[in-house]
Amino acid sequence: MKTRIKKIAALILVCVMTISVMPFSILAAERPTVTGRGETYDHYPQVMVKGFGASCVKIYYENDPEQKSLFYPIDEERLKGNLNNIGDYILKSIKNKQPNVLRTIIYSYVMDSLGMLALNPDGTNMEGVVTEPIGLRYRGNGRYDFYYDCRFSPADSCDALYECINQVFDETDAERIELVGSSFGANIVTAYMYEYKDTEQMKKIDTVLLRAPSVGGMNFL
């Protein structure tokens, strides 16, 4: 009896191993042929929404077209220099018992390094501050990156993502696309899926992949 059970188990194991090593192409659906932007590739176009920082547009002074005075990504040298200076003022303010002076200095340095990142109450940039254009950047082989303003909520950015997905369909002959959200970008993807769940565009999303998402998984499901 035990020998028979072992033989059956061995047969099942062999079947499982055989299936697992079969060429993927035998099991997979036929791969599409897509043409767009002068290229042809054997997969659906992919729109990638990366995480906080990786796909954020740059923020800089309007009169600085070379972007040497970036507020975002943060100028590390400027930030380090300000932190070093703050250390000197801390010692002086404690020694001279002048806490108000320290507060003023810290505020000025924080504003110098980070302050212009803030938005006006109506969601516009502070005067003299501009950003790179929000939208798609093509990486080749049917792959796009979606760049957004990190200061806005995912619910605000998902409208721009919707327009960019339309752009991909306009640029290619693809019937469907793949959508990938990574880290904070997954929040934008899920906001988009909620906002546009009943649209024709959502029916054309072949695959959605969330990588290391900063989303409450069970709540989302």
mmCIF file with all atom_site columns, C-alpha atoms in Angstrom:
data_model
loop_
_atom_site.group_PDB
_atom_site.id
_atom_site.type_symbol
_atom_site.label_atom_id
_atom_site.label_alt_id
_atom_site.label_comp_id
_atom_site.label_asym_id
_atom_site.label_entity_id
_atom_site.label_seq_id
_atom_site.pdbx_PDB_ins_code
_atom_site.Cartn_x
_atom_site.Cartn_y
_atom_site.Cartn_z
_atom_site.occupancy
_atom_site.B_iso_or_equiv
_atom_site.pdbx_formal_charge
_atom_site.auth_seq_id
_atom_site.auth_comp_id
_atom_site.auth_asym_id
_atom_site.auth_atom_id
_atom_site.pdbx_PDB_model_num
ATOM 1   C CA . MET A 1 1   ? 0.000   0.000  0.000   1.00 0.00 ? 1   MET A CA 1
ATOM 2   C CA . LYS A 1 2   ? 2.777   2.414  0.987   1.00 0.00 ? 2   LYS A CA 1
ATOM 3   C CA . THR A 1 3   ? 4.652   1.599  -2.236  1.00 0.00 ? 3   THR A CA 1
ATOM 4   C CA . ARG A 1 4   ? 1.565   2.379  -4.311  1.00 0.00 ? 4   ARG A CA 1
ATOM 5   C CA . ILE A 1 5   ? 1.081   5.728  -2.571  1.00 0.00 ? 5   ILE A CA 1
ATOM 6   C CA . LYS A 1 6   ? 4.714   6.598  -3.196  1.00 0.00 ? 6   LYS A CA 1
ATOM 7   C CA . LYS A 1 7   ? 4.352   5.760  -6.899  1.00 0.00 ? 7   LYS A CA 1
ATOM 8   C CA . ILE A 1 8   ? 1.258   7.947  -7.208  1.00 0.00 ? 8   ILE A CA 1
ATOM 9   C CA . ALA A 1 9   ? 2.992   10.809 -5.398  1.00 0.00 ? 9   ALA A CA 1
ATOM 10  C CA . ALA A 1 10  ? 6.051   10.423 -7.632  1.00 0.00 ? 10  ALA A CA 1
ATOM 11  C CA . LEU A 1 11  ? 3.841   10.502 -10.744 1.00 0.00 ? 11  LEU A CA 1
ATOM 12  C CA . ILE A 1 12  ? 2.130   13.702 -9.581  1.00 0.00 ? 12  ILE A CA 1
ATOM 13  C CA . LEU A 1 13  ? 5.517   15.267 -8.843  1.00 0.00 ? 13  LEU A CA 1
ATOM 14  C CA . VAL A 1 14  ? 6.812   14.374 -12.314 1.00 0.00 ? 14  VAL A CA 1
ATOM 15  C CA . CYS A 1 15  ? 3.717   15.960 -13.917 1.00 0.00 ? 15  CYS A CA 1
ATOM 16  C CA . VAL A 1 16  ? 4.155   19.144 -11.895 1.00 0.00 ? 16  VAL A CA 1
ATOM 17  C CA . MET A 1 17  ? 7.844   19.393 -12.778 1.00 0.00 ? 17  MET A CA 1
ATOM 18  C CA . THR A 1 18  ? 7.157   18.743 -16.460 1.00 0.00 ? 18  THR A CA 1
ATOM 19  C CA . ILE A 1 19  ? 4.566   21.524 -16.631 1.00 0.00 ? 19  ILE A CA 1
ATOM 20  C CA . SER A 1 20  ? 6.806   23.934 -14.718 1.00 0.00 ? 20  SER A CA 1
ATOM 21  C CA . VAL A 1 21  ? 9.689   23.607 -17.167 1.00 0.00 ? 21  VAL A CA 1
ATOM 22  C CA . MET A 1 22  ? 7.593   23.805 -20.340 1.00 0.00 ? 22  MET A CA 1
ATOM 23  C CA . PRO A 1 23  ? 8.502   26.782 -22.532 1.00 0.00 ? 23  PRO A CA 1
ATOM 24  C CA . PHE A 1 24  ? 6.466   29.769 -21.425 1.00 0.00 ? 24  PHE A CA 1
ATOM 25  C CA . SER A 1 25  ? 5.524   30.502 -25.030 1.00 0.00 ? 25  SER A CA 1
ATOM 26  C CA . ILE A 1 26  ? 3.497   27.286 -25.164 1.00 0.00 ? 26  ILE A CA 1
ATOM 27  C CA . LEU A 1 27  ? 1.319   28.363 -22.229 1.00 0.00 ? 27  LEU A CA 1
ATOM 28  C CA . ALA A 1 28  ? 1.185   32.097 -22.934 1.00 0.00 ? 28  ALA A CA 1
ATOM 29  C CA . ALA A 1 29  ? -1.253  33.885 -25.184 1.00 0.00 ? 29  ALA A CA 1
ATOM 30  C CA . GLU A 1 30  ? -0.052  35.088 -28.553 1.00 0.00 ? 30  GLU A CA 1
ATOM 31  C CA . ARG A 1 31  ? 2.107   38.190 -28.125 1.00 0.00 ? 31  ARG A CA 1
ATOM 32  C CA . PRO A 1 32  ? 0.835   41.336 -29.819 1.00 0.00 ? 32  PRO A CA 1
ATOM 33  C CA . THR A 1 33  ? 2.704   43.272 -32.487 1.00 0.00 ? 33  THR A CA 1
ATOM 34  C CA . VAL A 1 34  ? 2.558   47.001 -31.809 1.00 0.00 ? 34  VAL A CA 1
ATOM 35  C CA . THR A 1 35  ? 3.877   49.906 -33.855 1.00 0.00 ? 35  THR A CA 1
ATOM 36  C CA . GLY A 1 36  ? 4.419   53.405 -32.508 1.00 0.00 ? 36  GLY A CA 1
ATOM 37  C CA . ARG A 1 37  ? 6.913   56.269 -32.637 1.00 0.00 ? 37  ARG A CA 1
ATOM 38  C CA . GLY A 1 38  ? 8.702   54.575 -35.528 1.00 0.00 ? 38  GLY A CA 1
ATOM 39  C CA . GLU A 1 39  ? 9.272   51.327 -33.592 1.00 0.00 ? 39  GLU A CA 1
ATOM 40  C CA . THR A 1 40  ? 7.721   47.862 -33.621 1.00 0.00 ? 40  THR A CA 1
ATOM 41  C CA . TYR A 1 41  ? 7.675   45.637 -30.525 1.00 0.00 ? 41  TYR A CA 1
ATOM 42  C CA . ASP A 1 42  ? 6.014   42.407 -29.369 1.00 0.00 ? 42  ASP A CA 1
ATOM 43  C CA . HIS A 1 43  ? 4.272   43.618 -26.242 1.00 0.00 ? 43  HIS A CA 1
ATOM 44  C CA . TYR A 1 44  ? 1.683   46.168 -25.218 1.00 0.00 ? 44  TYR A CA 1
ATOM 45  C CA . PRO A 1 45  ? 2.961   49.686 -24.492 1.00 0.00 ? 45  PRO A CA 1
ATOM 46  C CA . GLN A 1 46  ? 3.820   50.158 -20.827 1.00 0.00 ? 46  GLN A CA 1
ATOM 47  C CA . VAL A 1 47  ? 3.202   53.295 -18.761 1.00 0.00 ? 47  VAL A CA 1
ATOM 48  C CA . MET A 1 48  ? 5.329   53.421 -15.613 1.00 0.00 ? 48  MET A CA 1
ATOM 49  C CA . VAL A 1 49  ? 4.441   55.676 -12.663 1.00 0.00 ? 49  VAL A CA 1
ATOM 50  C CA . LYS A 1 50  ? 7.513   55.664 -10.417 1.00 0.00 ? 50  LYS A CA 1
ATOM 51  C CA . GLY A 1 51  ? 7.816   56.570 -6.768  1.00 0.00 ? 51  GLY A CA 1
ATOM 52  C CA . PHE A 1 52  ? 8.076   59.856 -4.920  1.00 0.00 ? 52  PHE A CA 1
ATOM 53  C CA . GLY A 1 53  ? 11.156  61.624 -6.231  1.00 0.00 ? 53  GLY A CA 1
ATOM 54  C CA . ALA A 1 54  ? 11.952  59.252 -9.089  1.00 0.00 ? 54  ALA A CA 1
ATOM 55  C CA . SER A 1 55  ? 9.234   60.647 -11.381 1.00 0.00 ? 55  SER A CA 1
ATOM 56  C CA . CYS A 1 56  ? 8.751   64.110 -9.898  1.00 0.00 ? 56  CYS A CA 1
ATOM 57  C CA . VAL A 1 57  ? 9.211   67.107 -12.156 1.00 0.00 ? 57  VAL A CA 1
ATOM 58  C CA . LYS A 1 58  ? 11.975  69.572 -11.287 1.00 0.00 ? 58  LYS A CA 1
ATOM 59  C CA . ILE A 1 59  ? 11.073  72.835 -9.534  1.00 0.00 ? 59  ILE A CA 1
ATOM 60  C CA . TYR A 1 60  ? 13.269  75.906 -10.047 1.00 0.00 ? 60  TYR A CA 1
ATOM 61  C CA . TYR A 1 61  ? 13.354  79.699 -10.390 1.00 0.00 ? 61  TYR A CA 1
ATOM 62  C CA . GLU A 1 62  ? 11.611  81.049 -13.466 1.00 0.00 ? 62  GLU A CA 1
ATOM 63  C CA . ASN A 1 63  ? 14.633  83.202 -14.362 1.00 0.00 ? 63  ASN A CA 1
ATOM 64  C CA . ASP A 1 64  ? 16.997  80.218 -14.118 1.00 0.00 ? 64  ASP A CA 1
ATOM 65  C CA . PRO A 1 65  ? 16.480  78.237 -17.369 1.00 0.00 ? 65  PRO A CA 1
ATOM 66  C CA . GLU A 1 66  ? 19.630  76.199 -16.687 1.00 0.00 ? 66  GLU A CA 1
ATOM 67  C CA . GLN A 1 67  ? 18.025  75.016 -13.434 1.00 0.00 ? 67  GLN A CA 1
ATOM 68  C CA . LYS A 1 68  ? 21.056  75.727 -11.262 1.00 0.00 ? 68  LYS A CA 1
ATOM 69  C CA . SER A 1 69  ? 18.881  76.798 -8.331  1.00 0.00 ? 69  SER A CA 1
ATOM 70  C CA . LEU A 1 70  ? 16.682  73.763 -7.998  1.00 0.00 ? 70  LEU A CA 1
ATOM 71  C CA . PHE A 1 71  ? 14.249  73.524 -5.103  1.00 0.00 ? 71  PHE A CA 1
ATOM 72  C CA . TYR A 1 72  ? 13.417  69.981 -6.124  1.00 0.00 ? 72  TYR A CA 1
ATOM 73  C CA . PRO A 1 73  ? 15.301  67.704 -6.285  1.00 0.00 ? 73  PRO A CA 1
ATOM 74  C CA . ILE A 1 74  ? 16.783  69.402 -3.238  1.00 0.00 ? 74  ILE A CA 1
ATOM 75  C CA . ASP A 1 75  ? 20.202  70.988 -3.687  1.00 0.00 ? 75  ASP A CA 1
ATOM 76  C CA . GLU A 1 76  ? 22.211  68.830 -1.283  1.00 0.00 ? 76  GLU A CA 1
ATOM 77  C CA . GLU A 1 77  ? 25.183  71.210 -1.094  1.00 0.00 ? 77  GLU A CA 1
ATOM 78  C CA . ARG A 1 78  ? 22.970  74.151 -0.204  1.00 0.00 ? 78  ARG A CA 1
ATOM 79  C CA . LEU A 1 79  ? 21.132  72.091 2.405   1.00 0.00 ? 79  LEU A CA 1
ATOM 80  C CA . LYS A 1 80  ? 24.383  70.826 3.973   1.00 0.00 ? 80  LYS A CA 1
ATOM 81  C CA . GLY A 1 81  ? 25.815  74.342 4.093   1.00 0.00 ? 81  GLY A CA 1
ATOM 82  C CA . ASN A 1 82  ? 22.711  75.682 5.800   1.00 0.00 ? 82  ASN A CA 1
ATOM 83  C CA . LEU A 1 83  ? 22.743  72.877 8.373   1.00 0.00 ? 83  LEU A CA 1
ATOM 84  C CA . ASN A 1 84  ? 26.397  73.607 9.195   1.00 0.00 ? 84  ASN A CA 1
ATOM 85  C CA . ASN A 1 85  ? 25.632  77.290 9.652   1.00 0.00 ? 85  ASN A CA 1
ATOM 86  C CA . ILE A 1 86  ? 22.635  76.505 11.861  1.00 0.00 ? 86  ILE A CA 1
ATOM 87  C CA . GLY A 1 87  ? 24.947  74.552 14.181  1.00 0.00 ? 87  GLY A CA 1
ATOM 88  C CA . ASP A 1 88  ? 27.092  77.646 14.726  1.00 0.00 ? 88  ASP A CA 1
ATOM 89  C CA . TYR A 1 89  ? 24.049  79.803 15.436  1.00 0.00 ? 89  TYR A CA 1
ATOM 90  C CA . ILE A 1 90  ? 22.674  77.292 17.934  1.00 0.00 ? 90  ILE A CA 1
ATOM 91  C CA . LEU A 1 91  ? 25.817  77.598 20.053  1.00 0.00 ? 91  LEU A CA 1
ATOM 92  C CA . LYS A 1 92  ? 25.795  81.407 19.829  1.00 0.00 ? 92  LYS A CA 1
ATOM 93  C CA . SER A 1 93  ? 22.100  81.713 20.670  1.00 0.00 ? 93  SER A CA 1
ATOM 94  C CA . ILE A 1 94  ? 22.452  79.446 23.708  1.00 0.00 ? 94  ILE A CA 1
ATOM 95  C CA . LYS A 1 95  ? 25.535  81.289 24.889  1.00 0.00 ? 95  LYS A CA 1
ATOM 96  C CA . ASN A 1 96  ? 23.905  84.716 24.446  1.00 0.00 ? 96  ASN A CA 1
ATOM 97  C CA . LYS A 1 97  ? 20.451  83.537 25.544  1.00 0.00 ? 97  LYS A CA 1
ATOM 98  C CA . GLN A 1 98  ? 18.794  84.737 22.336  1.00 0.00 ? 98  GLN A CA 1
ATOM 99  C CA . PRO A 1 99  ? 16.300  82.049 21.242  1.00 0.00 ? 99  PRO A CA 1
ATOM 100 C CA . ASN A 1 100 ? 14.452  84.472 18.944  1.00 0.00 ? 100 ASN A CA 1
ATOM 101 C CA . VAL A 1 101 ? 17.582  84.994 16.869  1.00 0.00 ? 101 VAL A CA 1
ATOM 102 C CA . LEU A 1 102 ? 17.953  81.235 16.415  1.00 0.00 ? 102 LEU A CA 1
ATOM 103 C CA . ARG A 1 103 ? 14.321  80.894 15.329  1.00 0.00 ? 103 ARG A CA 1
ATOM 104 C CA . THR A 1 104 ? 14.746  83.620 12.722  1.00 0.00 ? 104 THR A CA 1
ATOM 105 C CA . ILE A 1 105 ? 17.956  82.093 11.355  1.00 0.00 ? 105 ILE A CA 1
ATOM 106 C CA . ILE A 1 106 ? 16.496  78.586 11.139  1.00 0.00 ? 106 ILE A CA 1
ATOM 107 C CA . TYR A 1 107 ? 13.403  79.901 9.379   1.00 0.00 ? 107 TYR A CA 1
ATOM 108 C CA . SER A 1 108 ? 15.476  81.780 6.790   1.00 0.00 ? 108 SER A CA 1
ATOM 109 C CA . TYR A 1 109 ? 17.651  78.727 6.067   1.00 0.00 ? 109 TYR A CA 1
ATOM 110 C CA . VAL A 1 110 ? 14.687  76.380 5.800   1.00 0.00 ? 110 VAL A CA 1
ATOM 111 C CA . MET A 1 111 ? 12.984  78.779 3.410   1.00 0.00 ? 111 MET A CA 1
ATOM 112 C CA . ASP A 1 112 ? 16.186  79.030 1.377   1.00 0.00 ? 112 ASP A CA 1
ATOM 113 C CA . SER A 1 113 ? 16.443  75.239 1.027   1.00 0.00 ? 113 SER A CA 1
ATOM 114 C CA . LEU A 1 114 ? 12.811  74.169 0.935   1.00 0.00 ? 114 LEU A CA 1
ATOM 115 C CA . GLY A 1 115 ? 10.438  77.105 1.227   1.00 0.00 ? 115 GLY A CA 1
ATOM 116 C CA . MET A 1 116 ? 9.728   77.691 -2.457  1.00 0.00 ? 116 MET A CA 1
ATOM 117 C CA . LEU A 1 117 ? 8.425   74.147 -2.735  1.00 0.00 ? 117 LEU A CA 1
ATOM 118 C CA . ALA A 1 118 ? 5.211   75.342 -1.129  1.00 0.00 ? 118 ALA A CA 1
ATOM 119 C CA . LEU A 1 119 ? 2.114   76.027 -3.193  1.00 0.00 ? 119 LEU A CA 1
ATOM 120 C CA . ASN A 1 120 ? -0.216  78.981 -2.908  1.00 0.00 ? 120 ASN A CA 1
ATOM 121 C CA . PRO A 1 121 ? -3.647  78.235 -1.404  1.00 0.00 ? 121 PRO A CA 1
ATOM 122 C CA . ASP A 1 122 ? -5.115  78.000 -4.909  1.00 0.00 ? 122 ASP A CA 1
ATOM 123 C CA . GLY A 1 123 ? -2.585  75.309 -5.899  1.00 0.00 ? 123 GLY A CA 1
ATOM 124 C CA . THR A 1 124 ? -0.366  77.546 -8.029  1.00 0.00 ? 124 THR A CA 1
ATOM 125 C CA . ASN A 1 125 ? 3.396   77.991 -7.666  1.00 0.00 ? 125 ASN A CA 1
ATOM 126 C CA . MET A 1 126 ? 4.865   80.843 -5.681  1.00 0.00 ? 126 MET A CA 1
ATOM 127 C CA . GLU A 1 127 ? 5.760   83.857 -7.774  1.00 0.00 ? 127 GLU A CA 1
ATOM 128 C CA . GLY A 1 128 ? 8.898   83.295 -9.814  1.00 0.00 ? 128 GLY A CA 1
ATOM 129 C CA . VAL A 1 129 ? 8.865   79.492 -9.438  1.00 0.00 ? 129 VAL A CA 1
ATOM 130 C CA . VAL A 1 130 ? 8.155   77.073 -12.303 1.00 0.00 ? 130 VAL A CA 1
ATOM 131 C CA . THR A 1 131 ? 8.230   73.325 -12.913 1.00 0.00 ? 131 THR A CA 1
ATOM 132 C CA . GLU A 1 132 ? 9.109   71.064 -15.779 1.00 0.00 ? 132 GLU A CA 1
ATOM 133 C CA . PRO A 1 133 ? 6.111   69.964 -17.859 1.00 0.00 ? 133 PRO A CA 1
ATOM 134 C CA . ILE A 1 134 ? 3.989   67.196 -16.376 1.00 0.00 ? 134 ILE A CA 1
ATOM 135 C CA . GLY A 1 135 ? 3.499   64.252 -18.715 1.00 0.00 ? 135 GLY A CA 1
ATOM 136 C CA . LEU A 1 136 ? 5.121   61.339 -20.536 1.00 0.00 ? 136 LEU A CA 1
ATOM 137 C CA . ARG A 1 137 ? 8.757   60.701 -21.337 1.00 0.00 ? 137 ARG A CA 1
ATOM 138 C CA . TYR A 1 138 ? 9.470   57.962 -23.842 1.00 0.00 ? 138 TYR A CA 1
ATOM 139 C CA . ARG A 1 139 ? 12.212  55.449 -22.933 1.00 0.00 ? 139 ARG A CA 1
ATOM 140 C CA . GLY A 1 140 ? 12.043  53.383 -26.106 1.00 0.00 ? 140 GLY A CA 1
ATOM 141 C CA . ASN A 1 141 ? 10.702  49.932 -26.944 1.00 0.00 ? 141 ASN A CA 1
ATOM 142 C CA . GLY A 1 142 ? 7.140   50.952 -26.113 1.00 0.00 ? 142 GLY A CA 1
ATOM 143 C CA . ARG A 1 143 ? 7.900   52.075 -22.560 1.00 0.00 ? 143 ARG A CA 1
ATOM 144 C CA . TYR A 1 144 ? 6.847   55.408 -21.121 1.00 0.00 ? 144 TYR A CA 1
ATOM 145 C CA . ASP A 1 145 ? 7.470   57.150 -17.777 1.00 0.00 ? 145 ASP A CA 1
ATOM 146 C CA . PHE A 1 146 ? 4.772   59.405 -16.345 1.00 0.00 ? 146 PHE A CA 1
ATOM 147 C CA . TYR A 1 147 ? 6.209   62.498 -14.624 1.00 0.00 ? 147 TYR A CA 1
ATOM 148 C CA . TYR A 1 148 ? 4.052   64.349 -12.108 1.00 0.00 ? 148 TYR A CA 1
ATOM 149 C CA . ASP A 1 149 ? 4.243   67.098 -9.478  1.00 0.00 ? 149 ASP A CA 1
ATOM 150 C CA . CYS A 1 150 ? 4.911   65.384 -6.125  1.00 0.00 ? 150 CYS A CA 1
ATOM 151 C CA . ARG A 1 151 ? 3.239   68.223 -4.236  1.00 0.00 ? 151 ARG A CA 1
ATOM 152 C CA . PHE A 1 152 ? -0.203  67.254 -5.510  1.00 0.00 ? 152 PHE A CA 1
ATOM 153 C CA . SER A 1 153 ? -2.313  64.410 -4.187  1.00 0.00 ? 153 SER A CA 1
ATOM 154 C CA . PRO A 1 154 ? -2.710  61.191 -6.197  1.00 0.00 ? 154 PRO A CA 1
ATOM 155 C CA . ALA A 1 155 ? -6.323  62.194 -6.847  1.00 0.00 ? 155 ALA A CA 1
ATOM 156 C CA . ASP A 1 156 ? -5.093  65.369 -8.558  1.00 0.00 ? 156 ASP A CA 1
ATOM 157 C CA . SER A 1 157 ? -2.395  63.594 -10.591 1.00 0.00 ? 157 SER A CA 1
ATOM 158 C CA . CYS A 1 158 ? -4.624  60.793 -11.886 1.00 0.00 ? 158 CYS A CA 1
ATOM 159 C CA . ASP A 1 159 ? -6.378  63.172 -14.312 1.00 0.00 ? 159 ASP A CA 1
ATOM 160 C CA . ALA A 1 160 ? -3.051  63.914 -15.994 1.00 0.00 ? 160 ALA A CA 1
ATOM 161 C CA . LEU A 1 161 ? -2.344  60.168 -16.125 1.00 0.00 ? 161 LEU A CA 1
ATOM 162 C CA . TYR A 1 162 ? -5.653  59.646 -17.914 1.00 0.00 ? 162 TYR A CA 1
ATOM 163 C CA . GLU A 1 163 ? -4.667  62.194 -20.579 1.00 0.00 ? 163 GLU A CA 1
ATOM 164 C CA . CYS A 1 164 ? -1.226  60.612 -20.958 1.00 0.00 ? 164 CYS A CA 1
ATOM 165 C CA . ILE A 1 165 ? -2.717  57.160 -21.494 1.00 0.00 ? 165 ILE A CA 1
ATOM 166 C CA . ASN A 1 166 ? -4.843  58.648 -24.278 1.00 0.00 ? 166 ASN A CA 1
ATOM 167 C CA . GLN A 1 167 ? -1.628  60.031 -25.747 1.00 0.00 ? 167 GLN A CA 1
ATOM 168 C CA . VAL A 1 168 ? -0.111  56.528 -25.836 1.00 0.00 ? 168 VAL A CA 1
ATOM 169 C CA . PHE A 1 169 ? -3.118  55.219 -27.751 1.00 0.00 ? 169 PHE A CA 1
ATOM 170 C CA . ASP A 1 170 ? -2.863  58.161 -30.160 1.00 0.00 ? 170 ASP A CA 1
ATOM 171 C CA . GLU A 1 171 ? 0.851   57.476 -30.786 1.00 0.00 ? 171 GLU A CA 1
ATOM 172 C CA . THR A 1 172 ? 0.516   53.722 -31.299 1.00 0.00 ? 172 THR A CA 1
ATOM 173 C CA . ASP A 1 173 ? -1.796  51.207 -32.896 1.00 0.00 ? 173 ASP A CA 1
ATOM 174 C CA . ALA A 1 174 ? -2.063  49.300 -29.613 1.00 0.00 ? 174 ALA A CA 1
ATOM 175 C CA . GLU A 1 175 ? -5.452  47.987 -28.538 1.00 0.00 ? 175 GLU A CA 1
ATOM 176 C CA . ARG A 1 176 ? -4.386  47.728 -24.891 1.00 0.00 ? 176 ARG A CA 1
ATOM 177 C CA . ILE A 1 177 ? -1.619  48.955 -22.583 1.00 0.00 ? 177 ILE A CA 1
ATOM 178 C CA . GLU A 1 178 ? 0.137   47.874 -19.382 1.00 0.00 ? 178 GLU A CA 1
ATOM 179 C CA . LEU A 1 179 ? 0.151   50.132 -16.320 1.00 0.00 ? 179 LEU A CA 1
ATOM 180 C CA . VAL A 1 180 ? 2.816   49.905 -13.593 1.00 0.00 ? 180 VAL A CA 1
ATOM 181 C CA . GLY A 1 181 ? 2.856   51.847 -10.304 1.00 0.00 ? 181 GLY A CA 1
ATOM 182 C CA . SER A 1 182 ? 5.875   51.806 -8.006  1.00 0.00 ? 182 SER A CA 1
ATOM 183 C CA . SER A 1 183 ? 5.878   53.006 -4.374  1.00 0.00 ? 183 SER A CA 1
ATOM 184 C CA . PHE A 1 184 ? 4.095   56.397 -4.234  1.00 0.00 ? 184 PHE A CA 1
ATOM 185 C CA . GLY A 1 185 ? 3.294   56.023 -7.928  1.00 0.00 ? 185 GLY A CA 1
ATOM 186 C CA . ALA A 1 186 ? 1.023   53.104 -7.008  1.00 0.00 ? 186 ALA A CA 1
ATOM 187 C CA . ASN A 1 187 ? -1.207  55.602 -5.209  1.00 0.00 ? 187 ASN A CA 1
ATOM 188 C CA . ILE A 1 188 ? -1.645  57.544 -8.426  1.00 0.00 ? 188 ILE A CA 1
ATOM 189 C CA . VAL A 1 189 ? -2.428  54.341 -10.318 1.00 0.00 ? 189 VAL A CA 1
ATOM 190 C CA . THR A 1 190 ? -5.041  53.233 -7.782  1.00 0.00 ? 190 THR A CA 1
ATOM 191 C CA . ALA A 1 191 ? -6.561  56.725 -7.713  1.00 0.00 ? 191 ALA A CA 1
ATOM 192 C CA . TYR A 1 192 ? -6.794  56.560 -11.501 1.00 0.00 ? 192 TYR A CA 1
ATOM 193 C CA . MET A 1 193 ? -8.408  53.099 -11.361 1.00 0.00 ? 193 MET A CA 1
ATOM 194 C CA . TYR A 1 194 ? -11.033 54.386 -8.939  1.00 0.00 ? 194 TYR A CA 1
ATOM 195 C CA . GLU A 1 195 ? -11.738 57.647 -10.741 1.00 0.00 ? 195 GLU A CA 1
ATOM 196 C CA . TYR A 1 196 ? -11.975 56.118 -14.224 1.00 0.00 ? 196 TYR A CA 1
ATOM 197 C CA . LYS A 1 197 ? -13.263 52.635 -13.381 1.00 0.00 ? 197 LYS A CA 1
ATOM 198 C CA . ASP A 1 198 ? -16.368 53.010 -15.548 1.00 0.00 ? 198 ASP A CA 1
ATOM 199 C CA . THR A 1 199 ? -14.661 54.463 -18.628 1.00 0.00 ? 199 THR A CA 1
ATOM 200 C CA . GLU A 1 200 ? -13.840 52.889 -21.962 1.00 0.00 ? 200 GLU A CA 1
ATOM 201 C CA . GLN A 1 201 ? -10.174 53.613 -21.311 1.00 0.00 ? 201 GLN A CA 1
ATOM 202 C CA . MET A 1 202 ? -10.135 51.361 -18.247 1.00 0.00 ? 202 MET A CA 1
ATOM 203 C CA . LYS A 1 203 ? -11.347 48.474 -20.410 1.00 0.00 ? 203 LYS A CA 1
ATOM 204 C CA . LYS A 1 204 ? -8.197  48.898 -22.518 1.00 0.00 ? 204 LYS A CA 1
ATOM 205 C CA . ILE A 1 205 ? -5.821  48.365 -19.575 1.00 0.00 ? 205 ILE A CA 1
ATOM 206 C CA . ASP A 1 206 ? -4.467  44.857 -20.092 1.00 0.00 ? 206 ASP A CA 1
ATOM 207 C CA . THR A 1 207 ? -2.359  44.560 -16.909 1.00 0.00 ? 207 THR A CA 1
ATOM 208 C CA . VAL A 1 208 ? -1.907  46.560 -13.722 1.00 0.00 ? 208 VAL A CA 1
ATOM 209 C CA . LEU A 1 209 ? 1.192   45.896 -11.624 1.00 0.00 ? 209 LEU A CA 1
ATOM 210 C CA . LEU A 1 210 ? 1.895   47.572 -8.268  1.00 0.00 ? 210 LEU A CA 1
ATOM 211 C CA . ARG A 1 211 ? 5.511   47.276 -7.085  1.00 0.00 ? 211 ARG A CA 1
ATOM 212 C CA . ALA A 1 212 ? 6.225   47.916 -3.393  1.00 0.00 ? 212 ALA A CA 1
ATOM 213 C CA . PRO A 1 213 ? 3.091   50.060 -3.229  1.00 0.00 ? 213 PRO A CA 1
ATOM 214 C CA . SER A 1 214 ? 2.516   52.514 -0.393  1.00 0.00 ? 214 SER A CA 1
ATOM 215 C CA . VAL A 1 215 ? -1.158  51.486 -0.442  1.00 0.00 ? 215 VAL A CA 1
ATOM 216 C CA . GLY A 1 216 ? -3.215  49.656 2.182   1.00 0.00 ? 216 GLY A CA 1
ATOM 217 C CA . GLY A 1 217 ? -3.493  46.371 0.280   1.00 0.00 ? 217 GLY A CA 1
ATOM 218 C CA . MET A 1 218 ? -6.462  44.716 1.971   1.00 0.00 ? 218 MET A CA 1
ATOM 219 C CA . ASN A 1 219 ? -8.384  47.981 2.208   1.00 0.00 ? 219 ASN A CA 1
ATOM 220 C CA . PHE A 1 220 ? -7.782  48.556 -1.504  1.00 0.00 ? 220 PHE A CA 1
ATOM 221 C CA . LEU A 1 221 ? -8.971  45.073 -2.427  1.00 0.00 ? 221 LEU A CA 1
#
